[in-house]
Coordinates of C-alpha atoms and ligand atoms in Angstrom, one line a residue:
X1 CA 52.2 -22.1 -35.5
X2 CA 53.8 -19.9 -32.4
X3 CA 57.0 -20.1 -31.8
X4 CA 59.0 -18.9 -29.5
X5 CA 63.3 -19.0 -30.0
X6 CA 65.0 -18.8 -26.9
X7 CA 69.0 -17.2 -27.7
X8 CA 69.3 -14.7 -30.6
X9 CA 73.0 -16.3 -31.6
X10 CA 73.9 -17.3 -35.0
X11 CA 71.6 -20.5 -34.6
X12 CA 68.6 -18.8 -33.1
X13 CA 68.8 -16.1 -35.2
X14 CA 68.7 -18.2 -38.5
X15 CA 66.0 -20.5 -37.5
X16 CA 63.8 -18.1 -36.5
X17 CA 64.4 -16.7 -39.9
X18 CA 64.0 -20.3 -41.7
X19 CA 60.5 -20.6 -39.7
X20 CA 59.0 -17.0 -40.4
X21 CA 60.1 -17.3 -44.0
X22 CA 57.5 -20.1 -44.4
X23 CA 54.6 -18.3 -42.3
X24 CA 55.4 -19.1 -38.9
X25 CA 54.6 -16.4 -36.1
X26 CA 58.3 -16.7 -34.4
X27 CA 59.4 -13.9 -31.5
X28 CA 63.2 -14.3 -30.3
X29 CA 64.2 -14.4 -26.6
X30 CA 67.3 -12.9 -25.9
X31 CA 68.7 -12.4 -22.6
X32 CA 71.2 -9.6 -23.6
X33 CA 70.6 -6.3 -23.2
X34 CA 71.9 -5.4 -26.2
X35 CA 73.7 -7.6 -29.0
X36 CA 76.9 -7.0 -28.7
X37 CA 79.8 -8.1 -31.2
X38 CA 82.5 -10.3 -30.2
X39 CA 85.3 -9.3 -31.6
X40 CA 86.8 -12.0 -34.2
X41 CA 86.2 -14.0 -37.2
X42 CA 84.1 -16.9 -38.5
X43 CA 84.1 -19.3 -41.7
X44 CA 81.3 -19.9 -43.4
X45 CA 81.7 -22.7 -45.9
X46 CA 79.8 -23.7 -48.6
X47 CA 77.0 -25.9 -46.6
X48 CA 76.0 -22.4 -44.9
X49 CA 77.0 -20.2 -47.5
X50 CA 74.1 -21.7 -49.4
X51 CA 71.5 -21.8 -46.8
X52 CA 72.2 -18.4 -45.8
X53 CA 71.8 -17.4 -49.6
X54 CA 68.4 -19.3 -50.1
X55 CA 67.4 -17.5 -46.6
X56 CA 68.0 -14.1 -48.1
X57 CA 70.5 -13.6 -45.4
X58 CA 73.6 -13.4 -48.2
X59 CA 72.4 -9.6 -49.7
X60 CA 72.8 -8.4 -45.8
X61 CA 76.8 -9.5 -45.4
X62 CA 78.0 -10.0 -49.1
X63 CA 79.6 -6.9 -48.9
X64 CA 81.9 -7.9 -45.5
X65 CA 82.6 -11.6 -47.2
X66 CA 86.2 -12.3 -48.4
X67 CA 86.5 -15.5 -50.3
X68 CA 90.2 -17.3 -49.2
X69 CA 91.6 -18.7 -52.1
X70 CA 93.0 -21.7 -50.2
X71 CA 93.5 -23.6 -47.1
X72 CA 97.6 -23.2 -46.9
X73 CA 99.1 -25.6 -43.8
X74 CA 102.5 -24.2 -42.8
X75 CA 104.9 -25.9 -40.4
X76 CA 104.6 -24.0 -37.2
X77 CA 108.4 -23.2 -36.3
X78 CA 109.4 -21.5 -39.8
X79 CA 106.0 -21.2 -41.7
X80 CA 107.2 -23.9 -44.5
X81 CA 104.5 -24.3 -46.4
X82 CA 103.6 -28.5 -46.7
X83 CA 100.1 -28.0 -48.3
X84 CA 97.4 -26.0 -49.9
X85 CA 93.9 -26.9 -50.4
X86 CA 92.0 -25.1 -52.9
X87 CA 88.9 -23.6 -51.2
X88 CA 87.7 -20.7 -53.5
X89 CA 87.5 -23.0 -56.7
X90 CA 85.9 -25.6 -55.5
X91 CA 83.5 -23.7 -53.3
X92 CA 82.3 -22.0 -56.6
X93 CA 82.7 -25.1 -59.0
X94 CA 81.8 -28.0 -57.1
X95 CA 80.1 -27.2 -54.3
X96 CA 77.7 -24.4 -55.9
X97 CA 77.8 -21.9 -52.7
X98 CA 81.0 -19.7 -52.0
X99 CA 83.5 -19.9 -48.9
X100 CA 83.5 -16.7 -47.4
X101 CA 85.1 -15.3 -43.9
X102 CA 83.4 -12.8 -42.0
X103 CA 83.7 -10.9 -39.1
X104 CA 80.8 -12.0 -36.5
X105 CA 79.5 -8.2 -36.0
X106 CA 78.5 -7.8 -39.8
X107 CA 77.1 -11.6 -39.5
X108 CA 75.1 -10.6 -36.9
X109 CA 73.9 -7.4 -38.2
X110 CA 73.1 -9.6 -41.2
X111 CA 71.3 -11.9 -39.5
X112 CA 69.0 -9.6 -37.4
X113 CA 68.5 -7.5 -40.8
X114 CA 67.0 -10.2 -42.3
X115 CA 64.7 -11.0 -39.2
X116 CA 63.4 -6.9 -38.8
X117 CA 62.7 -7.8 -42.7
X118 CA 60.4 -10.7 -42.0
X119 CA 58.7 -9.1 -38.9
X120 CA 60.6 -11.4 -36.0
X121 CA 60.2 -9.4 -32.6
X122 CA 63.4 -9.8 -31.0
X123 CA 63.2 -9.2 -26.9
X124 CA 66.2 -7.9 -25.7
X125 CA 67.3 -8.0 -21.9
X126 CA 64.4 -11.1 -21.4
X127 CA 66.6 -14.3 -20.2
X128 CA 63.9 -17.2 -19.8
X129 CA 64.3 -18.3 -16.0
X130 CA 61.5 -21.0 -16.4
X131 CA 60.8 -23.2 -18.9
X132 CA 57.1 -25.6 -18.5
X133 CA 57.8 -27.9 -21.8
X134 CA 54.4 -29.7 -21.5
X135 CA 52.2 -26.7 -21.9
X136 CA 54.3 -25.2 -23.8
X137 CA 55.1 -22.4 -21.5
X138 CA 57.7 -19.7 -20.3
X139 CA 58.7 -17.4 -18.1
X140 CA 61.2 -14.4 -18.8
X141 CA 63.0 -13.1 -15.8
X142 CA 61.0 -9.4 -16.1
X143 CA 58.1 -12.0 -15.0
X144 CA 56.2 -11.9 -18.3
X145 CA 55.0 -15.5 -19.1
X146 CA 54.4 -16.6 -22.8
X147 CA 52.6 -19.9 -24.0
X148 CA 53.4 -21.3 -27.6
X149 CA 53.4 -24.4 -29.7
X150 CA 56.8 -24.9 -29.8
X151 CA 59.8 -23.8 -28.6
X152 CA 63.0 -23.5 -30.4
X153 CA 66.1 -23.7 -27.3
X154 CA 69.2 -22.4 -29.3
X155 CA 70.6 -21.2 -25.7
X156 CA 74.4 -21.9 -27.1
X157 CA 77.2 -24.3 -25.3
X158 CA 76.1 -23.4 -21.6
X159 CA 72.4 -24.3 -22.1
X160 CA 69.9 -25.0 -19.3
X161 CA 67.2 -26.0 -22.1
X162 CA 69.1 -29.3 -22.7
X163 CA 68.7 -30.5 -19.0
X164 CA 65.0 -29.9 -19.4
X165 CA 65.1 -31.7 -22.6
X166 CA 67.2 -34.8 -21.6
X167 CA 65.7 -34.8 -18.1
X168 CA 69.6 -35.2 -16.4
X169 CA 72.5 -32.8 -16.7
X170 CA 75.0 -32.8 -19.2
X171 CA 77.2 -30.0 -19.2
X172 CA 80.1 -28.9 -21.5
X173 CA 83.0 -30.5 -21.6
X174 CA 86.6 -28.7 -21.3
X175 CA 89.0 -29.9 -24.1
X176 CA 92.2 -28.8 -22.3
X177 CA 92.4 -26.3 -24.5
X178 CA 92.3 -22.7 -25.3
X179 CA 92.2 -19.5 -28.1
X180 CA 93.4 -16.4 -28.2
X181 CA 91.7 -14.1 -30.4
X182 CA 93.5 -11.4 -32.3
X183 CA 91.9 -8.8 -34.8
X184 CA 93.7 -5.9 -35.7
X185 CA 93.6 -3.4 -39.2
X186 CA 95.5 -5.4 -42.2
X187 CA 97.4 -1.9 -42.8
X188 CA 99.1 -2.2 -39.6
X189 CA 101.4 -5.3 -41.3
X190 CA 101.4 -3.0 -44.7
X191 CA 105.2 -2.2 -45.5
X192 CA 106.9 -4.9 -43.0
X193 CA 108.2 -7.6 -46.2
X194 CA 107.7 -10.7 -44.0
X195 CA 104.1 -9.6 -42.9
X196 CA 102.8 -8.2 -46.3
X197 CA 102.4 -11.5 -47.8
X198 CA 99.8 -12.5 -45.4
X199 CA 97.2 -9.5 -45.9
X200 CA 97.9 -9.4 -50.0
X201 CA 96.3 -12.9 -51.0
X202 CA 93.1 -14.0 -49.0
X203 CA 93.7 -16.9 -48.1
X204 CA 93.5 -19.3 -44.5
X205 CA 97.1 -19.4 -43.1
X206 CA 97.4 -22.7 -41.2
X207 CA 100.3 -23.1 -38.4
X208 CA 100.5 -26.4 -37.0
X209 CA 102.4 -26.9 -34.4
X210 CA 102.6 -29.4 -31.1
X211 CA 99.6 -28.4 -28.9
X212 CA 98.6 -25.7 -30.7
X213 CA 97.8 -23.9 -34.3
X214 CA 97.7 -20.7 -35.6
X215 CA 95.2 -19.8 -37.7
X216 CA 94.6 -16.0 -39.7
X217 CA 92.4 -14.8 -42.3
X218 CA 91.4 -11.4 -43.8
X219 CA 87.8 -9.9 -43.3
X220 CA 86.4 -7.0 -45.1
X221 CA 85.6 -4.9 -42.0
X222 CA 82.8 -1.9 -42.2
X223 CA 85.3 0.9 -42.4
X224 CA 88.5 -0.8 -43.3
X225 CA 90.4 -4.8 -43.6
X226 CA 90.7 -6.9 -41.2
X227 CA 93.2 -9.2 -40.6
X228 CA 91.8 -12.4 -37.6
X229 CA 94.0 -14.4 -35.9
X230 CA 93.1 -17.5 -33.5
X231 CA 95.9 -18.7 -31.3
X232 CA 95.1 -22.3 -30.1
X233 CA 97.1 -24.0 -27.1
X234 CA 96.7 -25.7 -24.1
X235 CA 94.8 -24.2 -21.6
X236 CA 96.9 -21.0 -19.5
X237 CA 94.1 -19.6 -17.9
X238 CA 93.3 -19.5 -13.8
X239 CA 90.5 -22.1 -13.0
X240 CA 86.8 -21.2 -13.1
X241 CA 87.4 -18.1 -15.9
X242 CA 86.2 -19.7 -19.2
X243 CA 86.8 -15.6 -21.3
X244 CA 89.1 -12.4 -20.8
X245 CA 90.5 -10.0 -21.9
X246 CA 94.6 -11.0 -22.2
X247 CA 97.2 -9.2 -23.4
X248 CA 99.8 -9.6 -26.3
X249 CA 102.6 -10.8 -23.6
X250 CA 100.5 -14.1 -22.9
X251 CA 100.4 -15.1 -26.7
X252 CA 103.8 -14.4 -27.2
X253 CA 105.2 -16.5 -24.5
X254 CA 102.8 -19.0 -25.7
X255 CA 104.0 -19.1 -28.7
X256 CA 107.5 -17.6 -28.7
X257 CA 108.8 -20.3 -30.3
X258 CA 107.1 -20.2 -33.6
X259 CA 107.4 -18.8 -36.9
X260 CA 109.3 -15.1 -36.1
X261 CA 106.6 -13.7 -38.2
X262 CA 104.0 -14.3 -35.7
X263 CA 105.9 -12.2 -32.5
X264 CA 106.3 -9.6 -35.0
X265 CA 102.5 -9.1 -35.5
X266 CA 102.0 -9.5 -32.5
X267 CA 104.3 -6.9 -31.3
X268 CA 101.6 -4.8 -33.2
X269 CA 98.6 -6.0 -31.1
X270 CA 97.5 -4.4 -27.7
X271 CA 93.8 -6.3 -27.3
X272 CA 93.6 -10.1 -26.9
X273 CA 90.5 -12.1 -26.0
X274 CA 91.4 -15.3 -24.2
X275 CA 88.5 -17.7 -24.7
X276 CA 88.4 -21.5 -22.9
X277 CA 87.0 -24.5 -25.6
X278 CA 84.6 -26.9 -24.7
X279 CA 83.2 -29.7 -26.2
X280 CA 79.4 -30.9 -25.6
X281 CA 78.9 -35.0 -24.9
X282 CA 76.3 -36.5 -28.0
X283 CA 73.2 -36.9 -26.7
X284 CA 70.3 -39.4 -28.3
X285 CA 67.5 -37.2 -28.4
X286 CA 67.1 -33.2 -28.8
X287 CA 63.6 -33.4 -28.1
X288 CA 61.2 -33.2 -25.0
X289 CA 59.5 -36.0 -24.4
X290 CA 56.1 -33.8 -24.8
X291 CA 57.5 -32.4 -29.0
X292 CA 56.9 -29.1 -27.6
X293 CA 60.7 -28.4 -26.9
X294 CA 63.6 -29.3 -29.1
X295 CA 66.9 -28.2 -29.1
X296 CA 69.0 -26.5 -31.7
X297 CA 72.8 -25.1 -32.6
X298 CA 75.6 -24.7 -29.7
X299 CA 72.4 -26.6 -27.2
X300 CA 72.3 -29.5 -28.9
X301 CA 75.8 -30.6 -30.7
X302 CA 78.6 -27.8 -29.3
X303 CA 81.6 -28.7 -30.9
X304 CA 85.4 -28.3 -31.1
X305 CA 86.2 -25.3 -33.3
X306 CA 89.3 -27.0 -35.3
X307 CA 87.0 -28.0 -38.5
X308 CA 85.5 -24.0 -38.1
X309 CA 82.1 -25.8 -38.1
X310 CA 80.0 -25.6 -35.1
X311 CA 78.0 -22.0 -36.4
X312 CA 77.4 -24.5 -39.6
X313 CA 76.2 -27.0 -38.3
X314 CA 73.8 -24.3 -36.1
X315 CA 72.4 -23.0 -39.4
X316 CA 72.2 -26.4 -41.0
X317 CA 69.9 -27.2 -38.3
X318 CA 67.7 -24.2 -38.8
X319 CA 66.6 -25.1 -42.7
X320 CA 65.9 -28.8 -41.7
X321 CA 63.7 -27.6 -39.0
X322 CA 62.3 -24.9 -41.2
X323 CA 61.9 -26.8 -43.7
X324 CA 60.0 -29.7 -42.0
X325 CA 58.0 -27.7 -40.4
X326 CA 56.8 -25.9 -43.9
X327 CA 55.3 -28.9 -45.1
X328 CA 51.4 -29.4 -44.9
X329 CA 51.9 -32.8 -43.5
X330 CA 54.3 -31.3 -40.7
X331 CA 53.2 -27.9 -40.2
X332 CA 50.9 -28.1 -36.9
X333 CA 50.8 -29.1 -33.7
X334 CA 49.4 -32.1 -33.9
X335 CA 52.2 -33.4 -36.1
X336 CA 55.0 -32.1 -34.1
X337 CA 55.8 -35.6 -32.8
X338 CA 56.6 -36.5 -36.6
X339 CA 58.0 -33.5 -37.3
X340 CA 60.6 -33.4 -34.8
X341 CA 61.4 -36.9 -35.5
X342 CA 62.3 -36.3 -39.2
X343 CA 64.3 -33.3 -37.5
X344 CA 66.4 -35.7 -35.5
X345 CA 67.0 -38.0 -38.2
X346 CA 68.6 -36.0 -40.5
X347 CA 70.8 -34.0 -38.1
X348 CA 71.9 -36.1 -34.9
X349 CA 74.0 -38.5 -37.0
X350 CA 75.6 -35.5 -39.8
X351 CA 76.2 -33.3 -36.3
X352 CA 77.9 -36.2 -34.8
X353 CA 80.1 -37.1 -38.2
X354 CA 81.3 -33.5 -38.2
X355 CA 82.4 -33.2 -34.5
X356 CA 84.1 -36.4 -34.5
X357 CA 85.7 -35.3 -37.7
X358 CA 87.1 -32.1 -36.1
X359 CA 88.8 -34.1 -32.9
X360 CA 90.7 -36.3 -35.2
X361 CA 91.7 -32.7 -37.2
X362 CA 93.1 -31.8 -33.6
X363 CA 95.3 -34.8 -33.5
X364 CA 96.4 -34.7 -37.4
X365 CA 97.3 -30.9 -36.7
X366 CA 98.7 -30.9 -33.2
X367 CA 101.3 -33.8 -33.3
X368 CA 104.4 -33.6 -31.1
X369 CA 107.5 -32.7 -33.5
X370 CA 109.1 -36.6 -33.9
X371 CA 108.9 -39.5 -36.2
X372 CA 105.2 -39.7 -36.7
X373 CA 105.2 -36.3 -37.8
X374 CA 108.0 -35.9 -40.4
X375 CA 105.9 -38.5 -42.1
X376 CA 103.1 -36.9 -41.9
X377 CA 105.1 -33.8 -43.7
X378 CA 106.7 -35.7 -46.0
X379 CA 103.1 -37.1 -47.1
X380 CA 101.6 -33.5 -47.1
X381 CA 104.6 -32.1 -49.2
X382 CA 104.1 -35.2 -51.5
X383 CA 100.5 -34.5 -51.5
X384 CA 99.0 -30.6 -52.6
X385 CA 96.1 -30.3 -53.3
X386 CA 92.5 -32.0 -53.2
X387 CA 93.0 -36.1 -53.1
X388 CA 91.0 -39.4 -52.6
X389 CA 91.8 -40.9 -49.6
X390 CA 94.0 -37.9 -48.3
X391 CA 95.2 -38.2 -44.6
X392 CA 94.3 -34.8 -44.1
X393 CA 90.8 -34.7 -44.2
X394 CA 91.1 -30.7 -45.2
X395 CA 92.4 -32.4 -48.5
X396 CA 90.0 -35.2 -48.7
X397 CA 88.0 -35.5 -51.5
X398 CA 84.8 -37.5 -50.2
X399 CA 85.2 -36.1 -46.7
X400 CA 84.9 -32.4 -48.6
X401 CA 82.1 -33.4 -50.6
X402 CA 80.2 -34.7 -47.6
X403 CA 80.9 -31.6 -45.4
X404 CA 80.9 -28.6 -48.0
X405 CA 78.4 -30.6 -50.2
X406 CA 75.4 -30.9 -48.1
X407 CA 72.5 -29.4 -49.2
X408 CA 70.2 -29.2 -46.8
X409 CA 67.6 -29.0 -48.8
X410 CA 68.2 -31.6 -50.8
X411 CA 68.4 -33.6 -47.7
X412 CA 65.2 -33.3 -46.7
X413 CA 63.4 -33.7 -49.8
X414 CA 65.1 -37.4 -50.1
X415 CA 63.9 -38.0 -46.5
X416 CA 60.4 -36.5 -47.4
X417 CA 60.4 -39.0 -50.6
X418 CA 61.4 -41.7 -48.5
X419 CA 59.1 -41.5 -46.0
X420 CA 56.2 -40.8 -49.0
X421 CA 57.6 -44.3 -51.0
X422 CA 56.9 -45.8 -47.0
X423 CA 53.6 -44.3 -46.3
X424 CA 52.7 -45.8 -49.9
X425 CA 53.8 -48.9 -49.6
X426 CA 51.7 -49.6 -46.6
X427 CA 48.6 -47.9 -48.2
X428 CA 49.1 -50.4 -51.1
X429 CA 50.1 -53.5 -48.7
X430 CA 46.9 -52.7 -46.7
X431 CA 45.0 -52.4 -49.8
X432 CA 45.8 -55.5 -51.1
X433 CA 45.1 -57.6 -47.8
X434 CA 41.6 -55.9 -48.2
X435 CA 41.5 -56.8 -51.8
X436 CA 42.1 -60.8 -50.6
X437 CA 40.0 -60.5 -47.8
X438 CA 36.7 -59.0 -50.2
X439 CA 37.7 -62.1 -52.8
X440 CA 37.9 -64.9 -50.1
X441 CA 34.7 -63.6 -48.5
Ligands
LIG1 C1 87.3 -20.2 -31.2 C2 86.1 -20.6 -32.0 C3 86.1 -20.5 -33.3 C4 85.0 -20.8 -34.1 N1 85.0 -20.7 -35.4 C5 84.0 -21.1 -36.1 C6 83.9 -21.0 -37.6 O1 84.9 -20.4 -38.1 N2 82.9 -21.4 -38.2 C7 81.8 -22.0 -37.6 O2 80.8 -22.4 -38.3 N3 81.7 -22.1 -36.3 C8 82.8 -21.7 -35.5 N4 82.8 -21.7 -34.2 C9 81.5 -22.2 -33.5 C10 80.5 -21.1 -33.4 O3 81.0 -20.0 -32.8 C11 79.3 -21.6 -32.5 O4 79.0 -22.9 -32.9 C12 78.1 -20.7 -32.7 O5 78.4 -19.4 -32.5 C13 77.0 -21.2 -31.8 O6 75.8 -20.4 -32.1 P1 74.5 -20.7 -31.2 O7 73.5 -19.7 -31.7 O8 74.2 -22.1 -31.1 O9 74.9 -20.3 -29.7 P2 75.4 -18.8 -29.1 O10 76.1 -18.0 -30.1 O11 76.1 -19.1 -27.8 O12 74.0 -18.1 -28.8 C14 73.2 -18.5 -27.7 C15 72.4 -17.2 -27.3 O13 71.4 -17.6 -26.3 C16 71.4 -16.6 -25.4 N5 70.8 -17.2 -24.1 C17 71.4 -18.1 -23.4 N6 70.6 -18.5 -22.3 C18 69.5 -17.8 -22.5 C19 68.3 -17.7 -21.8 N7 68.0 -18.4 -20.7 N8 67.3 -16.9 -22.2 C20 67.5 -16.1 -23.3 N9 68.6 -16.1 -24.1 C21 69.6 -16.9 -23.6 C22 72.8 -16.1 -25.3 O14 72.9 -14.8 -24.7 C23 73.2 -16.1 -26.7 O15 73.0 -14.9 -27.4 C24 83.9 -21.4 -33.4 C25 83.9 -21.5 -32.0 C26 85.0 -21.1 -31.3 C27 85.0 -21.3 -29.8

């Protein structure tokens, strides 16, 4: 089939990848100029990791992957530590794909590596202004106009595709809350005692704190290491500016209460990006009524960022799509309508799981200092580690293996089974009825 990919972002780029992999013809709309790089980190756990590796993505960023050892939760006002969750082990040993963090510039370049490698013509500088789902059809705004059989909408959080899909607005929600984004060279913190330790071990350092975490993590940069922090708070930014460029004075009255380790770094910093969070509403369907439009990544499920999932659950997308639609029986137009069924099946409900999942982290994480929370310490310090039942759901056992233990494509070959052992059944029910019918007649 044709298809075009509207948004070359993490989503777009890997489901246009998943598609041309199994023979598609796919071309990539981008309405950038040029693809820039935003300037911060992203986690990739083990339900990507593994896609991304079966995608032949993994040989284009191995090299700018660290692997945290552990998930370590620190109090926010003297950086106690109350847990750490393994995240390297299990990764490796249970989960069969590693955890890696990764600056979003080499993921990109990754990405669009692997795409140059398949043949995927990516259009730079050609937004789509007009979108005609029932042909299908599109217009870019240099005027050039493009038919297809499908088209993939992985436009990111502020969409327009998903009006066109739903047929009524539903814009992204503000969560009240903000990030600041900090990335400077791990040897600026080399040779200060209290800031060594957090650029020796890779690891996820975990602040939590009322309103707010902090989060930092090392990435293997192109010429030299990283070191990533993500501020999170209530929102302090003027109305109507969603990203800017802050400074280091903002975070540190934001947070100039917490652990003196964090002023001190950021002492260090000159360049902050300020960046507003939104949330988008679940929707029931992420297809046009004519299956000739469906939506994908950011368009379709935007999330809150406090489980790190929302690129995941973007590139989980892509190999379900791509893998339905490299099936004989759902490979062509004619079988879109199936196809994109199947598609919705197996990801409305996981996407869902995972974002509602990722509030309740926000609560768990956030908590005023009081009663409710030196429990919730005293539980955590009582508590390292991996557990059943865990009230952190970083630490629980069967909410881990669900999230980090997807396989995607393991996923859709039990839906493709079940829906065989289906169609068989009513062959064989049919076939008997005509087998009564022939004896009584
Ligand atoms: C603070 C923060 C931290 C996060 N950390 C993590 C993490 O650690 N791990 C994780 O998995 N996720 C994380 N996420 C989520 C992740 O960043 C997003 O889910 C992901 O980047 C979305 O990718 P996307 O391709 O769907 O959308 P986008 O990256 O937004 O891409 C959409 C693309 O479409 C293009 N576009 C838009 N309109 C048009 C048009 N009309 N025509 C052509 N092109 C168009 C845009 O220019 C853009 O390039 C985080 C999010 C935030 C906010």
């Amino acid at each position: 089939m044709k298809i075009i990919v509207i948004g070359a972002g993490l989503a777009g780029l890997t489901v246009a990848i998943s598609l041309a992999q199994t023979g598609h013809d796919v071309i990539v709309l981008e309405s950038a100029a040029e693809i820039t790089y935003i300037g911060a980190g992203i986690q990739v756990s083990s339900n990507s990791s593994k896609i991304l590796r079966s995608l032949g993505i993994d040989k284009h960023i191995r090299k700018y992957c660290t692997e945290p050892v552990d998930l370590r939760m620190m109090r926010w006002k003297g950086g106690e530590v109350l847990v750490e969750c393994p995240l390297k082990k299990p990764a490796l040993e249970e989960y069969g794909s590693p955890y890696w963090h990764i600056h979003r510039a080499d993921f990109h370049r990754g990405l669009v590596a692997r795409a140059a490698e398949l043949g995927i013509t990516i259009h730079l500088d050609s937004r789509v202004v007009k979108v005609e789902p029932d042909v299908p059809a599109l217009t870019t705004k240099n005027g050039q106009q493009l038919t297809t059989d499908l088209i993939v909408a992985s436009d990111g959080l502020h969409s327009t595709c998903r009006e066109i899909v739903l047929g009524y607005k539903s814009p992204p929600v503000p969560t009240g809350q903000m990030v600041y984004r900090v990335t400077l060279p791990a040897k600026k913190l080399q040779g200060i005692p209290e800031l060594e330790e957090l650029i020796t071990i890779p690891r996820n350092n975990h602040w939590i704190g009322p309103h707010g975490t902090i989060l930092s993590y090392l990435l293997e940069g192109v010429n030299e290491t990283l070191v990533n922090f993500v501020f999170t708070c209530d929102v302090n930014m003027e109305d109507g500016v969603n990203q800017k460029i802050g400074t280091n004075e903002d975070v540190r009255e934001a947070f100039k209460n917490w652990d003196p380790r964090i002023d001190k770094m950021l002492s260090l910093v000159d360049k902050v990006l300020e960046w507003r969070l939104f949330t988008n509403d679940e929707i029931p369907t992420w297809t046009h009524p004519s299956s000739k439009m469906v939506l994908i990544g950011d368009a379709a499920h935007a999330m809150t960022p406090y489980l790190a999932q929302g690129a995941a659950m973007g590139i989980e997308d892509g190999a379900i799509l791509g893998g339905i639609l490299a099936q004989a029986d759902y490979c062509t137009t004619k079988t879109l309508p199936q196809a994109l069924k199947m598609y919705e099946k197996l990801r409305i409900k996981r996407t869902a799981m995972v974002a509602e999942a990722s509030v309740s982290s926000r609560w768990f994480t956030q908590m005023e200092d009081g009663q409710k929370q030196r429990e919730r310490d005293e539980w955590l310090l009582a508590h390292p580690g991996i557990w059943k039942g865990h009230i952190n759901i970083r630490s629980r056992k069967e909410f881990l293996d669900e999230l980090f233990g997807y396989d995607a494509d393991k996923a859709l070959n039990e839906e493709l089974a079940a829906q065989r052992k289906e169609r068989d059944a009513v062959t064989d029910k049919a076939e008997k009825r005509l087998v009564r019918l022939c004896s009584i007649l």
